[in-house]
Amino acid sequence: MGVEGGAMSRQYSKSISPRSAVGLIVGVVIGSGIFSSPGFVTRYVRSPGATLLIWVASGILSLFGGVCYSELGAALPFTGGETVYFERSFGRLTAFLYVWVSTTVARPASVALSAIVFSDYACSLHFENGTLPEYVRTGTAIGGIVFLCIVQTMSTYVGAVGLSALTMLKMVLVAIICILGIYFALFRHDDSNAHQLEISQSFKNMSESPGDWVLAFANCLYAYNGWNMLNLTAAEVRDPSRTIPHAIKLGLLIAMTSFVWINVSYLITLPIDSISQSQTVAVDFARVIIGDVGAKVVTVGVALSAFSTCHGSLLAGAQAIRESGRSHVLPKFFAGQLQLCSDRTPTPVAALIIQSVVASTLIGLLEDFEAIVRVYVWTQWIFYSLAIMALVTLRWVEPELDRPYRVWLLVPVVFLALSVFMVFVLFFVSPGTCSIALVALLLGVPVYWVHNAYNNKQHNSRTSHSSENGYASGQTPLLVTTTISLEDADKDTIEMSSREVGYASSDHD
């Protein structure tokens, strides 16, 4: 079993330093989820103590997953992440299904969720909490997606420059909320609701339903999502055996500390009933501490932050989908491009339209932020579970594989048990919404066989032609490694970190 073609022959720049790796994890994990999930988490568990317990437990579970991914990333330092692990452990079908479901469900759902958060906060400038008409909320979210699709169709460069500025805004906002919480705790404790966190009070009225706890976990895990991102670009990480474990652990600890403190700040400032009924809790929090003017500033900031997350999800997803189409992993039309100017790199118009249409359909069909969260989390955690199964499988079938970083076996076992339990209970609690992802997953099987038959036919034709001209032809890799850089388009040094891997195993066809 070996790596052929792109993953081995491609020379990477090793541009991701240890500090950059930590920044990547923190920047991806701390997204729009922290501005949307707290109210849903509190609504399900119904007590301050249980709310904080969920945030801590979700952080620890994500950390367990992160250290497992550290072993995989250090042992298989190839760009592509799960695609590499699945093909090596389970074969090409599993790797294809991961790419297929990511393209048709996970990536569009991520875009849809960020768009809804943007809509909630942007519309709160005009509508009071609870008075926002659903058609306005839905229309604003879909309108934002359409606008971004048009901008990115015109120029990838313009999209990336705007994304860089808005990402910094997101981190500043998180820091401001944390500082405001510290200020309120130190100087305005007489006005606080800190009594909610007293031991005798903090677990009153707590939900005892396993379904409620799983739904709370789902919303919380959505906020923590992104801790696997470094593995997608592992081939570009300097000293991956040290950098990947260090960056994932430190990055998640920073994110978890921020998330827990932000929720403590909410709980000492606002009554728990207000938190559980609000979809814009950051605005309510800011209004108590710095008044209406400050609350409007925070509202605009959070709306722009969510817009930047939507922007980044659409942009990175489109690049990855286009490369999957180019390398014939997905049907060729996924790689459709549009070049409006001769001096610009063609934009991935087909991938942008596919993501935008699916994301808008999810918003229009489900109309509920939390329903889309369930679809997204259920999809993601199925593949997280499979990735950890791949870790255990590789330990069994490839004991000789060099593992510079090795996690204690109990960690993947605990992570796998908890994640499988959550996936099953989440489907049981919400079968209708989770079935959207299940249908996409099942549809991927016939798509794979039809597409694979077509690729084999084309490959055999090329092999015959090469043989006639005296050339040998090896196995076509599942994914072709590419570097997506805006330098090619506008002589700029900004790079997109959505790259696909060229990895093939002769043992898995």
Coordinates of C-alpha atoms in Angstrom, one line a residue:
M1 CA 0.0 0.0 0.0
G2 CA 1.6 3.2 -1.0
V3 CA 1.2 6.8 -2.0
E4 CA 1.6 7.5 -5.7
G5 CA 1.5 10.5 -8.0
G6 CA 0.6 13.9 -6.7
A7 CA 1.0 13.6 -3.0
M8 CA 4.6 12.4 -3.2
S9 CA 5.8 14.2 -6.3
R10 CA 4.3 17.6 -5.4
Q11 CA 6.9 19.9 -3.6
Y12 CA 5.2 22.0 -1.0
S13 CA 6.4 25.3 0.3
K14 CA 6.0 24.3 4.0
S15 CA 4.6 27.8 4.5
I16 CA 2.6 27.0 7.7
S17 CA 4.7 27.8 10.7
P18 CA 3.8 26.6 14.3
R19 CA 2.4 30.1 15.1
S20 CA 0.4 30.3 11.8
A21 CA -0.9 26.8 12.5
V22 CA -2.3 27.9 15.9
G23 CA -3.8 31.0 14.3
L24 CA -5.4 28.9 11.6
I25 CA -7.1 26.6 14.2
V26 CA -8.3 29.6 16.3
G27 CA -9.5 31.6 13.4
V28 CA -11.5 28.7 11.9
V29 CA -13.0 27.4 15.2
I30 CA -14.0 30.8 16.5
G31 CA -16.6 31.6 13.8
S32 CA -20.2 32.6 13.7
G33 CA -21.3 29.7 15.9
I34 CA -20.4 31.5 19.1
F35 CA -22.8 34.3 18.2
S36 CA -25.7 31.9 17.5
S37 CA -25.4 28.7 19.5
P38 CA -25.6 30.0 23.2
G39 CA -29.3 30.6 23.1
F40 CA -30.1 27.2 21.7
V41 CA -27.8 25.4 24.1
T42 CA -29.4 27.2 27.1
R43 CA -32.9 26.5 25.7
Y44 CA -32.4 22.8 25.8
V45 CA -30.6 22.2 29.1
R46 CA -32.5 25.0 30.9
S47 CA -29.9 25.7 33.6
P48 CA -26.7 27.8 33.8
G49 CA -24.6 25.0 35.3
A50 CA -25.7 22.5 32.6
T51 CA -25.0 25.2 29.9
L52 CA -21.4 25.6 31.0
L53 CA -21.0 21.9 31.4
I54 CA -22.1 21.4 27.8
W55 CA -19.6 24.0 26.6
V56 CA -16.8 22.4 28.5
A57 CA -17.7 18.9 27.6
S58 CA -18.0 19.8 23.9
G59 CA -14.6 21.4 24.0
I60 CA -13.1 18.3 25.6
L61 CA -14.7 16.0 23.0
S62 CA -13.4 18.3 20.2
L63 CA -10.0 18.2 21.9
F64 CA -10.1 14.3 21.9
G65 CA -11.0 14.4 18.2
G66 CA -8.2 16.9 17.6
V67 CA -5.5 14.8 19.2
C68 CA -6.7 11.8 17.3
Y69 CA -6.4 13.8 14.1
S70 CA -2.9 14.9 15.3
E71 CA -1.8 11.2 15.0
L72 CA -3.3 10.9 11.6
G73 CA -1.8 14.2 10.4
A74 CA 1.6 13.4 11.7
A75 CA 1.6 9.8 10.3
L76 CA 0.1 10.8 6.9
P77 CA 1.3 14.4 6.3
F78 CA -0.4 14.8 3.0
T79 CA -2.8 17.5 1.9
G80 CA -6.4 16.3 1.8
G81 CA -7.2 15.2 5.4
E82 CA -10.0 12.8 5.6
T83 CA -9.9 11.9 1.9
V84 CA -6.4 10.4 2.5
Y85 CA -7.4 8.5 5.6
F86 CA -10.6 7.0 4.1
E87 CA -9.0 5.9 0.9
R88 CA -6.1 4.3 2.7
S89 CA -8.2 2.6 5.3
F90 CA -11.5 1.8 3.6
G91 CA -11.1 2.3 -0.1
R92 CA -12.1 4.7 -2.8
L93 CA -15.8 4.5 -2.3
T94 CA -15.6 5.8 1.2
A95 CA -13.3 8.6 0.1
F96 CA -15.6 9.5 -2.7
L97 CA -18.7 9.6 -0.5
Y98 CA -16.9 12.0 1.8
V99 CA -16.2 14.3 -1.1
W100 CA -19.7 13.9 -2.4
V101 CA -21.5 14.6 0.8
S102 CA -19.2 17.5 1.6
T103 CA -20.1 19.0 -1.8
T104 CA -23.8 18.4 -1.7
V105 CA -24.6 18.9 2.0
A106 CA -21.9 19.9 4.4
R107 CA -20.4 22.9 2.6
P108 CA -23.7 24.4 1.5
A109 CA -25.1 23.9 5.0
S110 CA -22.2 25.8 6.4
V111 CA -22.8 28.6 4.0
A112 CA -26.5 28.6 4.9
L113 CA -25.9 28.7 8.7
S114 CA -23.5 31.7 8.5
A115 CA -26.0 33.5 6.2
I116 CA -28.8 33.0 8.7
V117 CA -26.6 34.4 11.5
F118 CA -25.9 37.4 9.3
S119 CA -29.6 37.9 8.6
D120 CA -30.6 37.6 12.3
Y121 CA -28.1 40.3 13.4
A122 CA -28.5 42.6 10.4
C123 CA -32.3 42.6 10.7
S124 CA -32.2 43.2 14.4
L125 CA -31.1 46.7 13.6
H126 CA -34.7 47.3 12.5
F127 CA -36.8 44.7 14.1
E128 CA -37.0 44.1 17.9
N129 CA -36.2 40.7 19.2
G130 CA -39.0 38.3 18.4
T131 CA -40.7 40.5 15.8
L132 CA -38.6 39.6 12.7
P133 CA -40.9 38.2 10.0
E134 CA -39.7 34.9 8.7
Y135 CA -39.9 36.0 5.1
V136 CA -37.6 38.9 5.8
R137 CA -35.1 36.7 7.7
T138 CA -35.1 34.1 4.9
G139 CA -35.0 36.7 2.1
T140 CA -32.0 38.5 3.7
A141 CA -30.1 35.3 4.2
I142 CA -30.6 34.1 0.6
G143 CA -30.0 37.6 -0.7
G144 CA -26.6 37.6 1.1
I145 CA -25.7 34.3 -0.5
V146 CA -26.7 35.5 -4.0
F147 CA -24.6 38.7 -3.5
L148 CA -21.5 36.8 -2.5
C149 CA -22.0 34.3 -5.4
I150 CA -22.1 37.2 -7.8
V151 CA -19.0 38.9 -6.3
Q152 CA -17.0 35.7 -6.3
T153 CA -18.1 34.8 -9.8
M154 CA -16.7 38.2 -11.0
S155 CA -13.4 38.0 -9.1
T156 CA -11.8 35.5 -6.6
Y157 CA -9.2 38.2 -5.7
V158 CA -11.8 40.8 -4.6
G159 CA -13.5 38.1 -2.5
A160 CA -10.3 37.0 -0.7
V161 CA -9.2 40.6 0.1
G162 CA -12.5 41.4 1.7
L163 CA -12.4 38.1 3.6
S164 CA -9.0 38.9 5.1
A165 CA -10.3 42.2 6.6
L166 CA -13.5 40.8 7.9
T167 CA -11.8 37.9 9.6
M168 CA -9.8 40.3 11.7
L169 CA -13.1 42.0 12.7
K170 CA -14.4 38.6 14.0
M171 CA -11.4 38.1 16.4
V172 CA -11.7 41.7 17.6
L173 CA -15.4 41.2 18.4
V174 CA -14.7 38.1 20.4
A175 CA -12.0 39.9 22.4
I176 CA -14.4 42.9 23.0
I177 CA -17.1 40.5 24.4
C178 CA -14.6 38.8 26.7
I179 CA -13.3 42.2 28.0
L180 CA -16.9 43.5 28.5
G181 CA -17.6 40.4 30.5
I182 CA -14.5 40.9 32.7
Y183 CA -15.5 44.6 33.2
F184 CA -19.1 43.7 34.2
A185 CA -17.8 41.0 36.7
L186 CA -15.3 43.3 38.3
F187 CA -17.1 46.7 38.4
R188 CA -20.8 46.1 38.1
H189 CA -21.3 42.9 40.1
D190 CA -24.2 44.6 42.1
D191 CA -26.3 44.6 38.8
S192 CA -25.3 41.1 37.8
N193 CA -27.2 37.8 37.7
A194 CA -24.2 36.0 39.1
H195 CA -26.5 34.2 41.6
Q196 CA -27.5 32.0 38.7
L197 CA -24.1 30.4 38.9
E198 CA -24.2 29.6 42.6
I199 CA -24.0 25.8 43.2
S200 CA -27.4 25.8 44.9
Q201 CA -29.0 27.5 41.9
S202 CA -27.0 26.6 38.8
F203 CA -28.6 23.2 38.1
K204 CA -32.2 24.0 39.0
N205 CA -34.8 23.1 36.3
M206 CA -32.1 21.2 34.4
S207 CA -33.5 19.0 31.6
E208 CA -33.2 15.3 32.2
S209 CA -34.1 14.3 28.6
P210 CA -31.2 12.6 26.7
G211 CA -32.6 14.1 23.5
D212 CA -32.4 17.6 24.8
W213 CA -28.8 17.1 25.9
V214 CA -27.8 15.7 22.5
L215 CA -29.5 18.7 20.7
A216 CA -27.6 21.0 23.0
F217 CA -24.4 19.2 22.2
A218 CA -25.2 19.5 18.5
N219 CA -25.5 23.3 18.7
C220 CA -22.4 23.5 20.8
L221 CA -20.3 21.2 18.5
Y222 CA -21.3 23.4 15.6
A223 CA -19.6 26.3 17.3
Y224 CA -16.5 24.2 17.9
N225 CA -16.4 22.9 14.3
G226 CA -13.2 23.4 12.3
W227 CA -10.6 21.7 14.5
N228 CA -9.8 19.3 11.6
M229 CA -8.8 22.1 9.2
L230 CA -5.0 21.9 9.7
N231 CA -5.0 18.3 8.5
L232 CA -6.4 19.4 5.1
T233 CA -3.1 21.3 4.5
A234 CA -0.8 18.9 6.4
A235 CA 1.7 18.7 3.6
E236 CA 2.4 22.5 3.9
V237 CA 3.0 22.4 7.7
R238 CA 6.5 22.7 8.9
D239 CA 7.6 19.8 11.1
P240 CA 4.0 18.3 11.1
S241 CA 4.8 15.7 13.8
R242 CA 5.3 18.5 16.3
T243 CA 3.3 21.4 14.8
I244 CA 0.0 19.6 14.2
P245 CA -0.5 18.2 17.7
H246 CA 0.7 21.5 19.3
A247 CA -1.4 23.7 17.2
I248 CA -4.6 21.7 17.5
K249 CA -4.3 21.4 21.3
L250 CA -3.4 25.0 21.9
G251 CA -5.8 26.4 19.4
L252 CA -8.7 24.4 20.8
L253 CA -7.8 25.4 24.4
I254 CA -7.8 29.0 23.4
A255 CA -11.2 28.6 21.6
M256 CA -12.7 26.6 24.6
T257 CA -11.5 29.2 27.1
S258 CA -13.0 32.0 25.0
F259 CA -16.3 30.2 24.5
V260 CA -16.7 29.3 28.2
W261 CA -15.9 32.8 29.3
I262 CA -18.3 34.4 26.8
N263 CA -21.1 32.2 28.2
V264 CA -20.1 33.0 31.8
S265 CA -20.3 36.7 30.7
Y266 CA -23.8 36.2 29.3
L267 CA -25.0 34.3 32.4
I268 CA -23.8 36.9 34.9
T269 CA -25.3 39.7 32.8
L270 CA -28.6 38.3 31.5
P271 CA -31.3 36.1 33.1
I272 CA -31.2 32.6 31.7
D273 CA -34.7 33.0 30.3
S274 CA -33.6 36.0 28.2
I275 CA -30.6 34.0 26.8
S276 CA -32.7 31.0 25.9
Q277 CA -35.3 33.1 24.0
S278 CA -32.8 35.3 22.1
Q279 CA -31.2 34.6 18.7
T280 CA -29.0 37.7 19.1
V281 CA -27.7 37.2 22.6
A282 CA -24.5 39.2 21.9
V283 CA -26.6 42.3 21.2
D284 CA -28.7 41.9 24.4
F285 CA -25.5 41.4 26.3
A286 CA -23.9 44.6 24.9
R287 CA -27.0 46.6 25.4
V288 CA -27.0 45.9 29.2
I289 CA -23.3 47.0 29.5
I290 CA -22.7 49.8 27.0
G291 CA -26.2 50.9 26.1
D292 CA -28.2 51.1 22.8
V293 CA -25.4 52.8 20.8
G294 CA -22.8 50.2 21.8
A295 CA -25.3 47.4 21.1
K296 CA -25.8 48.7 17.5
V297 CA -22.0 48.8 17.0
V298 CA -21.8 45.2 18.2
T299 CA -24.8 44.3 16.0
V300 CA -23.1 45.6 12.9
G301 CA -19.8 43.9 13.9
V302 CA -21.4 40.5 14.4
A303 CA -23.4 40.8 11.2
L304 CA -20.2 41.6 9.2
S305 CA -18.4 38.8 11.0
A306 CA -21.1 36.3 10.1
F307 CA -21.0 37.6 6.6
S308 CA -17.2 37.1 6.4
T309 CA -17.7 33.5 7.6
C310 CA -20.3 32.9 4.9
H311 CA -18.0 34.5 2.4
G312 CA -15.1 32.3 3.4
S313 CA -17.1 29.1 3.4
L314 CA -18.5 29.8 -0.1
L315 CA -15.1 30.8 -1.4
A316 CA -13.1 27.8 0.0
G317 CA -15.8 25.4 -0.8
A318 CA -16.0 26.5 -4.4
Q319 CA -12.2 26.1 -4.8
A320 CA -12.3 22.6 -3.3
I321 CA -15.3 21.5 -5.4
R322 CA -13.7 22.8 -8.6
E323 CA -10.5 20.8 -7.9
S324 CA -12.6 17.7 -7.3
G325 CA -14.2 18.2 -10.7
R326 CA -10.9 18.9 -12.4
S327 CA -9.4 15.7 -11.1
H328 CA -12.5 13.7 -12.1
V329 CA -13.4 12.7 -8.5
L330 CA -16.7 14.4 -9.2
P331 CA -18.4 14.8 -12.6
K332 CA -16.6 17.3 -14.8
F333 CA -19.4 19.9 -14.7
F334 CA -18.4 20.6 -11.1
A335 CA -15.2 22.2 -12.5
G336 CA -17.1 24.7 -14.7
Q337 CA -15.3 28.1 -14.8
L338 CA -16.0 31.6 -16.0
Q339 CA -13.3 34.1 -17.1
L340 CA -14.7 37.6 -17.4
C341 CA -11.3 39.2 -18.0
S342 CA -8.3 37.9 -19.9
D343 CA -5.8 38.8 -17.2
R344 CA -7.8 37.1 -14.4
T345 CA -7.8 33.5 -13.3
P346 CA -11.2 31.8 -14.2
T347 CA -13.6 31.7 -11.2
P348 CA -15.3 28.4 -10.2
V349 CA -18.7 29.5 -11.3
A350 CA -20.3 26.0 -11.3
A351 CA -19.2 25.2 -7.8
L352 CA -20.4 28.7 -6.6
I353 CA -23.8 28.2 -8.2
I354 CA -24.2 24.6 -6.8
Q355 CA -23.3 25.7 -3.3
S356 CA -25.5 28.8 -3.5
V357 CA -28.5 26.9 -4.8
V358 CA -28.3 24.1 -2.2
A359 CA -27.7 26.6 0.6
S360 CA -30.6 28.7 -0.4
T361 CA -32.8 25.6 -0.8
L362 CA -31.9 24.5 2.7
I363 CA -32.8 27.9 4.1
G364 CA -36.1 28.1 2.1
L365 CA -37.1 24.5 2.8
L366 CA -36.2 24.1 6.5
E367 CA -36.6 27.8 7.5
D368 CA -35.0 27.0 10.8
F369 CA -31.4 27.6 11.8
E370 CA -31.3 24.8 14.2
A371 CA -32.7 22.3 11.7
I372 CA -29.8 23.1 9.4
V373 CA -27.4 22.7 12.4
R374 CA -28.7 19.2 12.9
V375 CA -28.1 18.3 9.2
Y376 CA -24.7 19.8 9.3
V377 CA -23.5 18.3 12.6
W378 CA -24.9 14.9 11.8
T379 CA -23.1 14.9 8.5
Q380 CA -19.8 16.1 9.9
W381 CA -19.8 13.8 12.9
I382 CA -20.5 10.7 10.8
F383 CA -17.2 11.4 9.0
Y384 CA -15.3 12.4 12.1
S385 CA -16.3 9.0 13.5
L386 CA -15.1 7.2 10.4
A387 CA -11.8 9.1 10.6
I388 CA -11.2 7.9 14.1
M389 CA -12.2 4.4 12.9
A390 CA -9.5 4.8 10.2
L391 CA -7.0 5.6 12.9
V392 CA -7.8 2.4 14.8
T393 CA -7.9 0.4 11.5
L394 CA -4.5 1.7 10.4
R395 CA -3.0 0.7 13.8
W396 CA -4.2 -2.8 13.1
V397 CA -3.4 -3.2 9.4
E398 CA -0.3 -1.0 9.3
P399 CA 1.5 -1.4 12.6
E400 CA 4.8 -0.6 10.8
L401 CA 3.6 2.9 9.8
D402 CA 5.8 5.6 11.3
R403 CA 3.7 7.5 13.9
P404 CA 5.8 10.4 15.3
Y405 CA 2.8 11.3 17.5
R406 CA 0.8 8.5 19.1
V407 CA -2.4 9.2 21.1
W408 CA -3.3 6.9 24.0
L409 CA -5.7 4.3 22.6
L410 CA -8.4 5.1 25.2
V411 CA -8.9 8.6 23.6
P412 CA -10.1 7.4 20.2
V413 CA -12.2 4.7 21.8
V414 CA -14.0 7.2 24.0
F415 CA -14.3 9.7 21.2
L416 CA -15.7 7.1 18.8
A417 CA -18.2 5.8 21.4
L418 CA -19.5 9.3 22.2
S419 CA -19.7 10.4 18.6
V420 CA -21.5 7.3 17.4
F421 CA -24.0 7.6 20.3
M422 CA -24.6 11.3 19.4
V423 CA -25.1 10.5 15.7
F424 CA -27.7 7.8 16.5
V425 CA -29.6 9.8 19.1
L426 CA -29.6 12.9 16.9
F427 CA -31.1 10.9 14.0
F428 CA -33.7 9.4 16.4
V429 CA -34.6 12.8 17.7
S430 CA -34.7 14.5 14.3
P431 CA -35.1 11.8 11.6
G432 CA -36.6 14.2 9.0
T433 CA -33.8 16.7 8.9
C434 CA -31.0 14.2 9.3
S435 CA -32.5 12.2 6.4
I436 CA -31.5 15.0 4.0
A437 CA -27.9 14.0 4.6
L438 CA -28.7 10.3 4.6
V439 CA -30.4 10.5 1.2
A440 CA -27.4 12.4 -0.2
L441 CA -25.0 9.8 1.2
L442 CA -27.0 6.9 -0.3
L443 CA -27.3 8.7 -3.6
G444 CA -23.6 8.9 -3.7
V445 CA -23.2 5.2 -4.1
P446 CA -24.8 4.9 -7.6
V447 CA -23.2 8.2 -8.6
Y448 CA -19.8 6.7 -7.6
W449 CA -20.3 3.5 -9.7
V450 CA -21.6 5.4 -12.8
H451 CA -18.9 8.0 -12.5
N452 CA -16.2 5.4 -11.8
A453 CA -17.3 3.3 -14.8
Y454 CA -17.0 6.4 -17.0
N455 CA -13.6 7.3 -15.6
N456 CA -12.3 3.7 -16.1
K457 CA -13.5 3.8 -19.7
Q458 CA -11.7 7.1 -20.3
H459 CA -8.6 5.8 -18.5
N460 CA -8.5 2.6 -20.6
S461 CA -8.8 4.7 -23.7
R462 CA -5.8 6.8 -22.6
T463 CA -3.8 3.8 -21.6
S464 CA -4.4 2.2 -25.0
H465 CA -3.3 5.4 -26.7
S466 CA -0.2 5.7 -24.5
S467 CA 0.8 2.1 -25.1
E468 CA 0.6 2.6 -28.8
N469 CA 3.0 5.5 -28.5
G470 CA 5.4 3.6 -26.2
Y471 CA 4.4 5.1 -22.8
A472 CA 3.4 3.4 -19.6
S473 CA 0.4 4.5 -17.6
G474 CA 0.0 4.1 -13.9
Q475 CA -3.1 4.2 -11.8
T476 CA -5.0 7.5 -11.9
P477 CA -5.0 9.1 -8.4
L478 CA -8.3 9.7 -6.7
L479 CA -7.6 13.4 -6.2
V480 CA -5.1 15.6 -8.0
T481 CA -3.0 17.9 -5.9
T482 CA -3.3 21.5 -6.8
T483 CA -2.3 24.8 -5.3
I484 CA -5.0 27.5 -5.5
S485 CA -3.3 30.9 -5.4
L486 CA -4.5 34.3 -6.2
E487 CA -0.9 35.1 -7.2
D488 CA -1.7 33.6 -10.6
A489 CA -4.7 35.9 -11.0
D490 CA -3.5 39.3 -9.7
K491 CA 0.2 38.9 -8.7
D492 CA -0.8 39.0 -5.1
T493 CA 0.6 36.7 -2.4
I494 CA -2.8 35.8 -0.8
E495 CA -3.3 32.0 -1.0
M496 CA -6.4 30.0 -0.6
S497 CA -6.0 27.0 1.7
S498 CA -8.6 24.8 0.1
R499 CA -6.5 22.2 -1.7
E500 CA -7.2 18.7 -2.7
V501 CA -4.7 15.8 -2.4
G502 CA -3.4 13.4 -5.0
Y503 CA -3.4 10.1 -3.2
A504 CA -3.9 6.6 -4.6
S505 CA -3.6 3.2 -3.2
S506 CA -3.2 0.2 -5.4
D507 CA -4.9 -2.0 -2.7
H508 CA -8.2 0.0 -2.9
D509 CA -10.1 0.2 -6.2

